[in-house]
PDB file of C-alpha atoms in Angstrom:
ATOM      1  CA  LEU O 262      23.797 -22.471  62.873  1.00  0.00           C
ATOM      2  CA  LEU O 263      22.148 -19.161  62.995  1.00  0.00           C
ATOM      3  CA  GLU O 264      25.070 -17.592  65.114  1.00  0.00           C
ATOM      4  CA  MET O 265      27.413 -19.060  62.400  1.00  0.00           C
ATOM      5  CA  ILE O 266      25.550 -17.519  59.381  1.00  0.00           C
ATOM      6  CA  MET O 267      25.391 -14.014  61.376  1.00  0.00           C
ATOM      7  CA  LEU O 268      29.141 -14.338  61.916  1.00  0.00           C
ATOM      8  CA  GLN O 269      29.688 -15.149  58.414  1.00  0.00           C
ATOM      9  CA  SER O 270      27.551 -12.249  57.337  1.00  0.00           C
ATOM     10  CA  GLU O 271      29.245  -9.771  59.683  1.00  0.00           C
ATOM     11  CA  ILE O 272      32.723 -10.948  58.457  1.00  0.00           C
ATOM     12  CA  MET O 273      31.716 -10.852  54.688  1.00  0.00           C
ATOM     13  CA  GLU O 274      30.187  -7.423  55.034  1.00  0.00           C
ATOM     14  CA  LEU O 275      27.103  -8.702  53.509  1.00  0.00           C
ATOM     15  CA  LYS O 276      24.614  -5.945  52.737  1.00  0.00           C
ATOM     16  CA  ALA O 277      21.435  -5.514  50.673  1.00  0.00           C
ATOM     17  CA  ASP O 278      20.689  -2.378  48.549  1.00  0.00           C
ATOM     18  CA  SER O 279      17.940  -0.748  50.526  1.00  0.00           C
ATOM     19  CA  GLN O 280      17.690   2.228  47.861  1.00  0.00           C
ATOM     20  CA  CYS O 281      16.608   0.565  45.003  1.00  0.00           C
ATOM     21  CA  PRO O 282      13.236  -0.846  44.091  1.00  0.00           C
ATOM     22  CA  ALA O 283      11.431  -3.158  46.528  1.00  0.00           C
ATOM     23  CA  GLN O 284      11.485  -6.832  45.506  1.00  0.00           C
ATOM     24  CA  GLY O 285      10.934  -9.916  47.337  1.00  0.00           C
ATOM     25  CA  MET O 286       9.026 -13.369  47.866  1.00  0.00           C
ATOM     26  CA  ILE O 287       5.542 -14.294  48.662  1.00  0.00           C
ATOM     27  CA  ILE O 288       5.583 -16.832  51.508  1.00  0.00           C
ATOM     28  CA  GLU O 289       1.850 -17.715  52.106  1.00  0.00           C
ATOM     29  CA  THR O 290      -1.414 -16.067  50.878  1.00  0.00           C
ATOM     30  CA  GLN O 291      -4.879 -15.971  52.289  1.00  0.00           C
ATOM     31  CA  LYS O 292      -8.202 -14.111  52.166  1.00  0.00           C
ATOM     32  CA  GLU O 293      -8.795 -12.578  55.540  1.00  0.00           C
ATOM     33  CA  ILE O 294     -12.339 -11.152  56.693  1.00  0.00           C
ATOM     34  CA  GLY O 295     -12.171  -7.376  56.687  1.00  0.00           C
ATOM     35  CA  ARG O 296      -8.969  -7.429  55.235  1.00  0.00           C
ATOM     36  CA  GLY O 297      -9.378  -9.147  51.751  1.00  0.00           C
ATOM     37  CA  ALA O 298      -6.450 -10.968  49.905  1.00  0.00           C
ATOM     38  CA  THR O 299      -3.422 -10.896  52.124  1.00  0.00           C
ATOM     39  CA  ALA O 300       0.217 -11.882  51.426  1.00  0.00           C
ATOM     40  CA  SER O 301       3.195 -12.687  54.020  1.00  0.00           C
ATOM     41  CA  VAL O 302       6.086 -11.853  52.050  1.00  0.00           C
ATOM     42  CA  ILE O 303       9.854 -11.519  52.875  1.00  0.00           C
ATOM     43  CA  VAL O 304      11.617  -8.142  51.402  1.00  0.00           C
ATOM     44  CA  GLN O 305      14.783  -9.219  49.441  1.00  0.00           C
ATOM     45  CA  LYS O 306      16.014  -6.035  47.854  1.00  0.00           C
ATOM     46  CA  GLY O 307      15.104  -2.468  48.234  1.00  0.00           C
ATOM     47  CA  THR O 308      12.627  -1.247  50.987  1.00  0.00           C
ATOM     48  CA  LEU O 309       8.814  -1.726  50.766  1.00  0.00           C
ATOM     49  CA  LYS O 310       6.922   1.419  51.903  1.00  0.00           C
ATOM     50  CA  VAL O 311       3.036   1.940  52.356  1.00  0.00           C
ATOM     51  CA  GLY O 312       2.035   3.244  49.008  1.00  0.00           C
ATOM     52  CA  ASP O 313       4.292   1.299  46.857  1.00  0.00           C
ATOM     53  CA  SER O 314       2.566  -0.626  43.984  1.00  0.00           C
ATOM     54  CA  LEU O 315       3.384  -4.320  43.435  1.00  0.00           C
ATOM     55  CA  VAL O 316       3.153  -6.749  41.280  1.00  0.00           C
ATOM     56  CA  CYS O 317       3.148 -10.484  41.532  1.00  0.00           C
ATOM     57  CA  GLY O 318       2.119 -12.772  38.599  1.00  0.00           C
ATOM     58  CA  ALA O 319      -1.595 -11.997  37.752  1.00  0.00           C
ATOM     59  CA  CYS O 320      -2.020 -10.012  40.827  1.00  0.00           C
ATOM     60  CA  TYR O 321      -1.255  -6.446  42.094  1.00  0.00           C
ATOM     61  CA  SER O 322      -1.319  -4.281  44.992  1.00  0.00           C
ATOM     62  CA  LYS O 323      -1.153  -0.857  46.050  1.00  0.00           C
ATOM     63  CA  VAL O 324       0.290  -1.312  49.736  1.00  0.00           C
ATOM     64  CA  LYS O 325      -2.430   0.067  52.157  1.00  0.00           C
ATOM     65  CA  THR O 326      -0.923  -1.910  55.311  1.00  0.00           C
ATOM     66  CA  LEU O 327       2.020  -3.678  55.963  1.00  0.00           C
ATOM     67  CA  LEU O 328       2.145  -5.577  59.278  1.00  0.00           C
ATOM     68  CA  ASN O 329       5.162  -6.939  61.184  1.00  0.00           C
ATOM     69  CA  ASP O 330       5.397 -10.348  62.813  1.00  0.00           C
ATOM     70  CA  GLN O 331       3.440  -9.115  65.815  1.00  0.00           C
ATOM     71  CA  ASN O 332       0.784  -7.895  63.565  1.00  0.00           C
ATOM     72  CA  LYS O 333       1.380  -4.139  64.380  1.00  0.00           C
ATOM     73  CA  PRO O 334       1.141  -1.512  61.491  1.00  0.00           C
ATOM     74  CA  ILE O 335       4.704  -0.576  60.239  1.00  0.00           C
ATOM     75  CA  LYS O 336       5.578   2.124  57.648  1.00  0.00           C
ATOM     76  CA  LYS O 337       8.405   0.422  55.943  1.00  0.00           C
ATOM     77  CA  ALA O 338      10.333  -2.865  55.560  1.00  0.00           C
ATOM     78  CA  PRO O 339      13.973  -3.031  55.024  1.00  0.00           C
ATOM     79  CA  PRO O 340      15.711  -5.976  53.173  1.00  0.00           C
ATOM     80  CA  SER O 341      15.402  -9.435  55.009  1.00  0.00           C
ATOM     81  CA  THR O 342      12.092  -8.359  56.745  1.00  0.00           C
ATOM     82  CA  PRO O 343       9.074 -10.393  56.651  1.00  0.00           C
ATOM     83  CA  VAL O 344       5.964  -8.355  56.637  1.00  0.00           C
ATOM     84  CA  LYS O 345       2.014  -8.827  55.727  1.00  0.00           C
ATOM     85  CA  VAL O 346       1.066  -6.939  52.700  1.00  0.00           C
ATOM     86  CA  VAL O 347      -2.747  -6.269  52.800  1.00  0.00           C
ATOM     87  CA  SER O 348      -4.723  -5.603  49.878  1.00  0.00           C
ATOM     88  CA  TRP O 349      -3.792  -7.706  46.785  1.00  0.00           C
ATOM     89  CA  SER O 350      -6.546  -7.948  43.713  1.00  0.00           C
ATOM     90  CA  GLY O 351      -6.065 -11.816  44.493  1.00  0.00           C
ATOM     91  CA  THR O 352      -4.212 -14.237  45.971  1.00  0.00           C
ATOM     92  CA  PRO O 353      -0.565 -14.742  44.548  1.00  0.00           C
ATOM     93  CA  GLU O 354       0.687 -18.202  44.475  1.00  0.00           C
ATOM     94  CA  SER O 355       3.189 -18.730  47.014  1.00  0.00           C
ATOM     95  CA  GLY O 356       7.038 -18.692  46.148  1.00  0.00           C
ATOM     96  CA  THR O 357       6.748 -16.253  43.584  1.00  0.00           C
ATOM     97  CA  ILE O 358       8.667 -12.962  43.244  1.00  0.00           C
ATOM     98  CA  PHE O 359       6.801  -9.625  43.487  1.00  0.00           C
ATOM     99  CA  LYS O 360       8.320  -6.346  42.222  1.00  0.00           C
ATOM    100  CA  THR O 361       7.857  -2.792  42.833  1.00  0.00           C
ATOM    101  CA  VAL O 362       6.560  -0.600  39.546  1.00  0.00           C
ATOM    102  CA  LYS O 363       6.098   3.184  39.562  1.00  0.00           C
ATOM    103  CA  ASP O 364       2.155   3.270  39.853  1.00  0.00           C
ATOM    104  CA  GLU O 365      -0.908   1.133  40.548  1.00  0.00           C
ATOM    105  CA  ARG O 366      -2.118   1.491  36.764  1.00  0.00           C
ATOM    106  CA  THR O 367       1.147   0.133  35.742  1.00  0.00           C
ATOM    107  CA  ALA O 368       0.940  -2.856  38.278  1.00  0.00           C
ATOM    108  CA  LYS O 369      -2.441  -3.681  36.922  1.00  0.00           C
ATOM    109  CA  GLN O 370      -1.317  -3.386  33.394  1.00  0.00           C
ATOM    110  CA  GLN O 371       1.529  -6.094  34.103  1.00  0.00           C
ATOM    111  CA  ALA O 372      -0.592  -8.297  36.193  1.00  0.00           C
ATOM    112  CA  GLU O 373      -3.459  -8.491  33.161  1.00  0.00           C
ATOM    113  CA  GLN O 374      -0.483  -9.205  30.771  1.00  0.00           C
ATOM    114  CA  ASN O 375       0.786 -11.720  32.883  1.00  0.00           C
ATOM    115  CA  GLN O 376      -2.372 -13.441  33.133  1.00  0.00           C
ATOM    116  CA  TYR O 377      -3.086 -13.247  29.488  1.00  0.00           C
ATOM    117  CA  ASN O 378       0.254 -14.878  29.043  1.00  0.00           C
ATOM    118  CA  LEU O 379      -0.502 -17.736  31.776  1.00  0.00           C
ATOM    119  CA  LYS O 380      -3.695 -18.559  30.067  1.00  0.00           C
ATOM    120  CA  ARG O 381      -2.160 -18.607  26.856  1.00  0.00           C
ATOM    121  CA  THR O 382       0.546 -21.076  27.809  1.00  0.00           C
ATOM    122  CA  GLN O 383      -2.021 -23.110  29.564  1.00  0.00           C
ATOM    123  CA  GLU O 384      -4.107 -23.646  26.662  1.00  0.00           C
ATOM    124  CA  GLU O 385      -1.279 -24.599  24.500  1.00  0.00           C
ATOM    125  CA  LYS O 386       0.036 -27.334  27.119  1.00  0.00           C
ATOM    126  CA  SER O 387      -3.790 -28.870  27.259  1.00  0.00           C
ATOM    127  CA  LYS O 388      -4.011 -29.029  23.529  1.00  0.00           C
ATOM    128  CA  PRO O 389      -2.872 -32.896  22.714  1.00  0.00           C
ATOM    129  CA  ALA O 390      -0.460 -32.886  20.071  1.00  0.00           C
ATOM    130  CA  ASN O 391      -1.547 -36.553  19.325  1.00  0.00           C
ATOM    131  CA  GLU O 392      -4.341 -38.500  20.796  1.00  0.00           C
ATOM    132  CA  LYS O 393      -2.238 -41.736  20.309  1.00  0.00           C
ATOM    133  CA  LYS O 394       0.666 -40.684  22.498  1.00  0.00           C
ATOM    134  CA  SER O 395      -1.710 -39.363  25.266  1.00  0.00           C
ATOM    135  CA  THR O 396      -3.303 -42.929  25.458  1.00  0.00           C
ATOM    136  CA  SER O 397      -0.086 -44.565  25.257  1.00  0.00           C
ATOM    137  CA  ALA O 398       1.286 -42.402  28.004  1.00  0.00           C
ATOM    138  CA  LEU O 399      -1.831 -43.284  30.313  1.00  0.00           C
ATOM    139  CA  GLU O 400      -1.166 -47.148  29.580  1.00  0.00           C
ATOM    140  CA  GLN O 401       2.238 -46.729  30.191  1.00  0.00           C
ATOM    141  CA  LEU O 402       1.441 -45.237  33.700  1.00  0.00           C
ATOM    142  CA  PHE O 403      -0.623 -48.081  34.519  1.00  0.00           C
ATOM    143  CA  GLU O 404       1.867 -50.550  33.270  1.00  0.00           C
ATOM    144  CA  ASN O 405       4.583 -48.844  35.712  1.00  0.00           C
ATOM    145  CA  ILE O 406       2.021 -48.993  38.673  1.00  0.00           C
ATOM    146  CA  GLU O 407       1.630 -52.689  38.417  1.00  0.00           C
ATOM    147  CA  LYS O 408       5.478 -53.484  37.818  1.00  0.00           C
ATOM    148  CA  ASN O 409       6.189 -51.759  41.020  1.00  0.00           C
ATOM    149  CA  LYS O 410       3.272 -53.377  42.477  1.00  0.00           C
ATOM    150  CA  LYS O 411       2.869 -50.363  44.888  1.00  0.00           C
ATOM    151  CA  LYS O 412      -0.277 -49.086  46.362  1.00  0.00           C
ATOM    152  CA  VAL O 413      -1.760 -45.600  45.358  1.00  0.00           C
ATOM    153  CA  PHE O 414      -3.854 -43.702  47.702  1.00  0.00           C
ATOM    154  CA  LYS O 415      -5.628 -40.708  46.628  1.00  0.00           C
ATOM    155  CA  VAL O 416      -5.562 -37.903  49.080  1.00  0.00           C
ATOM    156  CA  ILE O 417      -7.274 -34.366  49.666  1.00  0.00           C
ATOM    157  CA  VAL O 418      -5.015 -31.834  51.100  1.00  0.00           C
ATOM    158  CA  ARG O 419      -6.828 -29.066  52.769  1.00  0.00           C
ATOM    159  CA  ALA O 420      -5.080 -26.139  54.588  1.00  0.00           C
ATOM    160  CA  ASP O 421      -6.095 -22.766  55.793  1.00  0.00           C
ATOM    161  CA  VAL O 422      -3.673 -20.693  53.725  1.00  0.00           C
ATOM    162  CA  TYR O 423      -2.089 -21.941  50.177  1.00  0.00           C
ATOM    163  CA  GLY O 424       1.505 -21.847  51.114  1.00  0.00           C
ATOM    164  CA  THR O 425       0.698 -24.522  53.954  1.00  0.00           C
ATOM    165  CA  ALA O 426      -1.115 -26.737  51.445  1.00  0.00           C
ATOM    166  CA  GLU O 427       1.609 -26.760  48.788  1.00  0.00           C
ATOM    167  CA  ALA O 428       4.380 -27.529  51.298  1.00  0.00           C
ATOM    168  CA  LEU O 429       1.808 -30.389  52.409  1.00  0.00           C
ATOM    169  CA  ALA O 430       1.544 -31.709  48.974  1.00  0.00           C
ATOM    170  CA  ALA O 431       5.171 -31.532  48.053  1.00  0.00           C
ATOM    171  CA  SER O 432       6.066 -33.581  51.239  1.00  0.00           C
ATOM    172  CA  LEU O 433       3.471 -36.172  50.259  1.00  0.00           C
TER     173      LEU O 433
END
C-alpha cells in the first residue's frame, strides 16, 4: 500500500508548498518532566522552524526545540514531517490544527480569544433551554436501554498521553 501511494504521488507530482507559513495537526500531547508541555505534530503545509510562533486552540508556543522521530534536535521540519514541539503554554487537544503566526504576542492573543470563545460556547450549551425537555431525554435514554436490554458497563480509561486515551475511548 505504501509503495502504491509513493508511486501515485510520484506520477501525479504531488508536492506541498514549503514556502508558506507552517500549518499541521497535533497527533498527541503530554507533559514531560524538564520539558513541560510537548506535542507530537505532523507538518502539512510550509516549513516549521525553531523560533516560529504557533497557535492551536487555547494553547500557544514559541518553538524552542524541534525533535525528530529519534528524539534528536533539528532546525526545521518540511511538509509531511512528524516532529515533537517543546514549550507549549498548555497541552493542546489531539487532532486539532496548529498555525504559524507572526510573533509570540499575536499567538498569545489568538489563544486567549479562542479560549474565551470556547468558554462562551460551553456556557451556552450547558444552559438547559427547558427543564422538562432534559428530564424527558433522560427518561427516554433509560427506556431505550431497557428496550435493547443491553448491559451497560462503566469504564475509566487511563493512558500516558491524551491522544492514546482519546483513541481508546473512541474505539470502546
